[in-house]
Amino acid sequence: MVNDGARFGFLWRARLTRKREYDEDDVRVRPSRSSRPRTRTRPKHSDAVLGFVVAVDRGRYTCHVAGTDAVVTAMRARELGRHGVVVGDNVQIVGDVTGRPDTLARIVRIDERRSVLTRTADDEEGSTEGRFERVVVANAEQLVIVNSLHDPPPRTGFIDRCLVAAYDAEIEPLLCLTKGDLAVPAAVLDYYSELDLPHVLCRPDEPIDDLVAALRGRVSVMIGHSGVGKSTLVNRLVPGTDRAVGVVSAVGKGRHTSTSAVALRLPADSGDDPGWIIDTPGVRSFGLAHVSADSLLHGFPDLVEASTRCAPNCDHTGAGGECGLDKLVAEGGADARRLASFRRLLASKEGTLDPQDEGGS
């Protein structure tokens, strides 16, 4: 007679060895991330509208919606990846583009840039950033180089740097001389007499009609040292803007008054396109480490033709004694100060001269 314990063990072993039939209720599988279907197809966003980036602040982009007066705040869509958005970019926006308070749109595309103005922060070479290349603005058509004639005095070295950057970016330069009531522009204009460089002269007690005419219908970016009157000009061009105006210290260096680039629409005039002016923070130097040596020379159109008289592989430093640029100056075909300025920029680019040590930079 089989006892109850043996019988229970037999039944348990039989149950374990019996082939079980499973159904869908017995299977619970959680799909992993890698098993999710992937696609390279991106949304077309056919309903996107055109916008113009007027300000950038910590991952939020203020955009003017084309064809309207609406100004919206937008964030960058994930599909843009690492593509940066800067002031002056033309972008495609989806979402709430009414401009109502507390709404947020999304930038889904960046249109191809017509121009890119770049500077290298080599005036901060001792910092952790080093010689860091920065995009100043996109799609600018004109670079307005603001320099004062007095307090601080004009700095032709800085103007030369800006001209090189403008020519390299294929942006037209415009020299804007301020504080014309305190000094005459003859010396500065004589220095650039060999160049076809347009200029305007501004005085605080006279209208700035010439500057307004030069800006009309264009996207222009203003750049200059702090204290040269750049923010004062912007306030005159766009009344009510209230850009901060600083003072000039005893050593002739202005306090940085603008902290970020901002695009401002100029007042409309008779229904015409008034244009945009982009105000940028005051800078101590305009680094050119990103510009090639050949492009650097092309920033001096009064010297570039003489380079055809140089020996092969001439570095234009004059160390070899056979540079065509020296021959041009010796023959009276160019100003020796212009050649000296070019060579200072060349030395600065090669890292053998601190931009702050340049005369008049």
CSV table of N, CA, C and O in Angstrom, one decimal, residues 122-123 125 161 285 344 347-348 351-359 361:
chain,number,residue,atom,x,y,z
A,122,ASP,N,40.6,86.0,-29.8
A,122,ASP,CA,42.0,85.9,-29.4
A,122,ASP,C,42.4,87.0,-28.5
A,122,ASP,O,43.5,87.1,-28.1
A,123,ASP,N,41.5,88.0,-28.2
A,123,ASP,CA,41.8,88.9,-27.1
A,123,ASP,C,41.6,88.3,-25.8
A,123,ASP,O,41.9,88.9,-24.7
A,125,GLU,N,43.0,85.1,-25.2
A,125,GLU,CA,43.8,83.9,-25.4
A,125,GLU,C,44.2,83.2,-24.1
A,125,GLU,O,44.4,82.0,-24.0
A,161,ARG,N,41.1,95.6,-39.0
A,161,ARG,CA,40.6,94.2,-38.6
A,161,ARG,C,39.2,94.0,-39.1
A,161,ARG,O,38.8,93.0,-39.7
A,285,SER,N,38.8,93.9,-29.2
A,285,SER,CA,39.6,93.5,-30.4
A,285,SER,C,38.7,92.6,-31.2
A,285,SER,O,37.8,92.0,-30.8
A,344,ARG,N,51.3,93.8,-38.8
A,344,ARG,CA,50.9,93.6,-37.4
A,344,ARG,C,49.8,92.6,-37.3
A,344,ARG,O,49.8,91.7,-36.4
A,347,ALA,N,51.3,89.2,-37.9
A,347,ALA,CA,52.0,88.7,-36.8
A,347,ALA,C,51.0,88.2,-35.7
A,347,ALA,O,51.2,87.2,-35.0
A,348,SER,N,49.9,89.0,-35.5
A,348,SER,CA,48.9,88.6,-34.5
A,348,SER,C,48.2,87.3,-34.9
A,348,SER,O,48.0,86.5,-34.0
A,351,GLY,N,50.3,84.4,-34.0
A,351,GLY,CA,50.5,84.3,-32.5
A,351,GLY,C,51.7,84.9,-32.0
A,351,GLY,O,52.1,84.6,-30.9
A,352,THR,N,52.4,85.7,-32.8
A,352,THR,CA,53.6,86.4,-32.4
A,352,THR,C,53.4,87.8,-31.9
A,352,THR,O,54.4,88.5,-31.5
A,353,LEU,N,52.2,88.3,-31.9
A,353,LEU,CA,51.9,89.6,-31.4
A,353,LEU,C,50.5,89.6,-30.7
A,353,LEU,O,49.5,89.1,-31.3
A,354,ASP,N,50.4,90.1,-29.5
A,354,ASP,CA,49.2,90.2,-28.8
A,354,ASP,C,48.4,91.4,-29.5
A,354,ASP,O,48.9,92.5,-29.7
A,355,PRO,N,47.1,91.1,-29.9
A,355,PRO,CA,46.3,92.2,-30.5
A,355,PRO,C,46.2,93.4,-29.6
A,355,PRO,O,46.1,94.5,-30.2
A,356,GLN,N,46.3,93.3,-28.3
A,356,GLN,CA,46.3,94.5,-27.5
A,356,GLN,C,47.5,95.3,-27.6
A,356,GLN,O,47.6,96.5,-27.1
A,357,ASP,N,48.6,94.8,-28.1
A,357,ASP,CA,49.8,95.5,-28.3
A,357,ASP,C,49.9,96.3,-29.6
A,357,ASP,O,50.9,96.9,-29.9
A,358,GLU,N,48.9,96.1,-30.5
A,358,GLU,CA,48.9,96.7,-31.8
A,358,GLU,C,48.7,98.2,-31.6
A,358,GLU,O,47.8,98.6,-30.9
A,359,GLY,N,49.4,99.0,-32.3
A,359,GLY,CA,49.2,100.5,-32.2
A,359,GLY,C,47.9,100.8,-32.9
A,359,GLY,O,47.6,100.4,-34.0
A,361,SER,N,44.9,99.7,-32.2
A,361,SER,CA,43.9,98.7,-32.5
A,361,SER,C,42.6,98.8,-31.8
A,361,SER,O,41.7,98.1,-32.1
